[in-house]
C-alpha positions as a LaTeX table, in Angstrom:
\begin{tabular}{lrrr}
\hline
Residue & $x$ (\AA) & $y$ (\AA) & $z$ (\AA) \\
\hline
Unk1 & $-46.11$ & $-2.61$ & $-110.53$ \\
Unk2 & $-44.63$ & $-2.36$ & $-106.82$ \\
Unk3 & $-43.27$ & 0.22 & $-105.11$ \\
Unk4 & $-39.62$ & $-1.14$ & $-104.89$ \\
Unk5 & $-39.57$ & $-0.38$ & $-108.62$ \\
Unk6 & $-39.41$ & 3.08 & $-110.84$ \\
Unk7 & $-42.52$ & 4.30 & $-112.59$ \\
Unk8 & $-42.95$ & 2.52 & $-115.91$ \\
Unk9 & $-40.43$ & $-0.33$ & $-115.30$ \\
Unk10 & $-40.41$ & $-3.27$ & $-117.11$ \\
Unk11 & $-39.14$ & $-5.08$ & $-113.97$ \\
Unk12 & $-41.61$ & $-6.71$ & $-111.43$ \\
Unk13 & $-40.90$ & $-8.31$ & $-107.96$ \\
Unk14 & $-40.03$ & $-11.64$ & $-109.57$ \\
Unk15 & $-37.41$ & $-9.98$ & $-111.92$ \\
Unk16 & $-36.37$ & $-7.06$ & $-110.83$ \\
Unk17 & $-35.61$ & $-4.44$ & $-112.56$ \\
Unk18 & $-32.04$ & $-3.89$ & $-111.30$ \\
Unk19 & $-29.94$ & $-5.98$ & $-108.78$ \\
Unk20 & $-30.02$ & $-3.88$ & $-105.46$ \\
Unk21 & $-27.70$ & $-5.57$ & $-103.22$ \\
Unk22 & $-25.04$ & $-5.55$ & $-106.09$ \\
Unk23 & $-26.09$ & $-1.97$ & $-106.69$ \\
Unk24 & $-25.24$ & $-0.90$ & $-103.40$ \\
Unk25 & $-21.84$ & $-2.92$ & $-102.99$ \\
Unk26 & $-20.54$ & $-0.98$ & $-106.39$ \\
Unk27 & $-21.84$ & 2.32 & $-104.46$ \\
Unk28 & $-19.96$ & 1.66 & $-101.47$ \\
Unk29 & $-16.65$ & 0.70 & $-103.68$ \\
Unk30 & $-17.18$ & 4.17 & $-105.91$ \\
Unk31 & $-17.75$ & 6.19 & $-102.79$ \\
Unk32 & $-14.67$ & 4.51 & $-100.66$ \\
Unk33 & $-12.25$ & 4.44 & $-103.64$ \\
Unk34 & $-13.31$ & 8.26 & $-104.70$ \\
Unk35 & $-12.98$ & 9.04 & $-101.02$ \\
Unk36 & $-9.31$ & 8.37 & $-101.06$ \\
Unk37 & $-8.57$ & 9.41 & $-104.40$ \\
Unk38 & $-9.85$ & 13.24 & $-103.61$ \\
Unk39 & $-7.55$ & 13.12 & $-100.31$ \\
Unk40 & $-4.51$ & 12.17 & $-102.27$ \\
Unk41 & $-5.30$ & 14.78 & $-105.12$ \\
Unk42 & $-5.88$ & 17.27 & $-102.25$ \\
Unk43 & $-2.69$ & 16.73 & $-100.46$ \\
Unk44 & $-0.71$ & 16.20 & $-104.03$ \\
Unk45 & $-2.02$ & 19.97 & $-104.59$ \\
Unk46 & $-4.20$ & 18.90 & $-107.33$ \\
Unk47 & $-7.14$ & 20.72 & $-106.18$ \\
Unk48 & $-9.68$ & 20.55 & $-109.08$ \\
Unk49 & $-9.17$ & 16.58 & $-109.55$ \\
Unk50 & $-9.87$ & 16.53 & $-106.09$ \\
Unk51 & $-13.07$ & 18.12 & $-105.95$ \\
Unk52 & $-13.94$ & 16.06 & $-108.77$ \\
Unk53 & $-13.68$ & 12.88 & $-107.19$ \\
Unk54 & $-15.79$ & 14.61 & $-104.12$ \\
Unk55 & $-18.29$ & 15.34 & $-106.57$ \\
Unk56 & $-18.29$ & 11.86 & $-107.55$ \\
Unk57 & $-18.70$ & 10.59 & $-103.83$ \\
Unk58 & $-21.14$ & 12.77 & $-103.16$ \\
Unk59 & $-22.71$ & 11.10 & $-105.93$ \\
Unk60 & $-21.82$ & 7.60 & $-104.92$ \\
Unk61 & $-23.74$ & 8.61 & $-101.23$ \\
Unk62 & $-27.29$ & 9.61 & $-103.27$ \\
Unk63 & $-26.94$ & 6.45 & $-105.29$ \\
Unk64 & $-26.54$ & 4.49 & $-101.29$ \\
Unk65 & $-29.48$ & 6.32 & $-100.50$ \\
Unk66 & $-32.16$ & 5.55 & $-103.40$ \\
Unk67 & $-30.85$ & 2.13 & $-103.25$ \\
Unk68 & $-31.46$ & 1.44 & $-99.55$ \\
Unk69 & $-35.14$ & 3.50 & $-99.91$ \\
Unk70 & $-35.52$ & 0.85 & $-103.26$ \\
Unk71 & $-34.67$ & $-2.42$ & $-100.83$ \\
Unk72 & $-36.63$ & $-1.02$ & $-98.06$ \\
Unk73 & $-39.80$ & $-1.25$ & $-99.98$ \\
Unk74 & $-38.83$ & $-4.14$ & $-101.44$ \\
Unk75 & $-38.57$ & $-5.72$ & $-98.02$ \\
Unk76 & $-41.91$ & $-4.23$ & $-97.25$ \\
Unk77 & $-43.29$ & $-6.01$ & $-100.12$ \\
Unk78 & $-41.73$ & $-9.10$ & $-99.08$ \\
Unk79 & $-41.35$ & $-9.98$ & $-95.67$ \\
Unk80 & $-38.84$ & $-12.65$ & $-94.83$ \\
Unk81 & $-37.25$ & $-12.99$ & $-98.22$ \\
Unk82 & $-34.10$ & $-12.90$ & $-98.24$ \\
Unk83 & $-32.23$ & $-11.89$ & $-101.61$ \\
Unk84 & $-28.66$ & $-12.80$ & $-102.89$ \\
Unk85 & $-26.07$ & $-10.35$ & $-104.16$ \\
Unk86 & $-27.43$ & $-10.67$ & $-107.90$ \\
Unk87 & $-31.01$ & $-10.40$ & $-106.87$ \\
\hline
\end{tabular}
């Protein structure tokens, strides 16, 4: 098992376990698209929907984070490769 991948994964470095690169795109969406939606909520004076959706960006910026550790190993691993969106 390699480092790129969680503990007890089925995935290896030929298949991954999860596709990273699309991983982090949907991330970036959730976190950008939750980003506006808590300043319109905010400014709408729907307070509590708009902490919600902060909540949820926060949570889109952790996800960003494991992902990029994830790829960083997985470029560690494999120098020089370069993956697609779906890999």
């Amino acid at each position: 098992m390699t480092r790129s991948q969680p503990r007890r994964a089925r995935g290896t470095v030929g298949h991954a376990n999860s596709a990273l690169n699309l991983r982090l795109v949907l991330a970036l969406f959730g976190l950008v698209v939750m980003t506006v939606l808590a300043v319109f909520a905010f400014v709408a004076g729907l307070a509590w929907l708009g902490v919600v959706c902060a909540i949820l960006a926060v949570v889109a910026v952790v996800d960003m984070v494991v992902i990029q550790r994830r790829r960083a190993a997985r470029r560690r691993e494999e120098p020089g490769v370069r993956h697609s969106l779906f890999e």
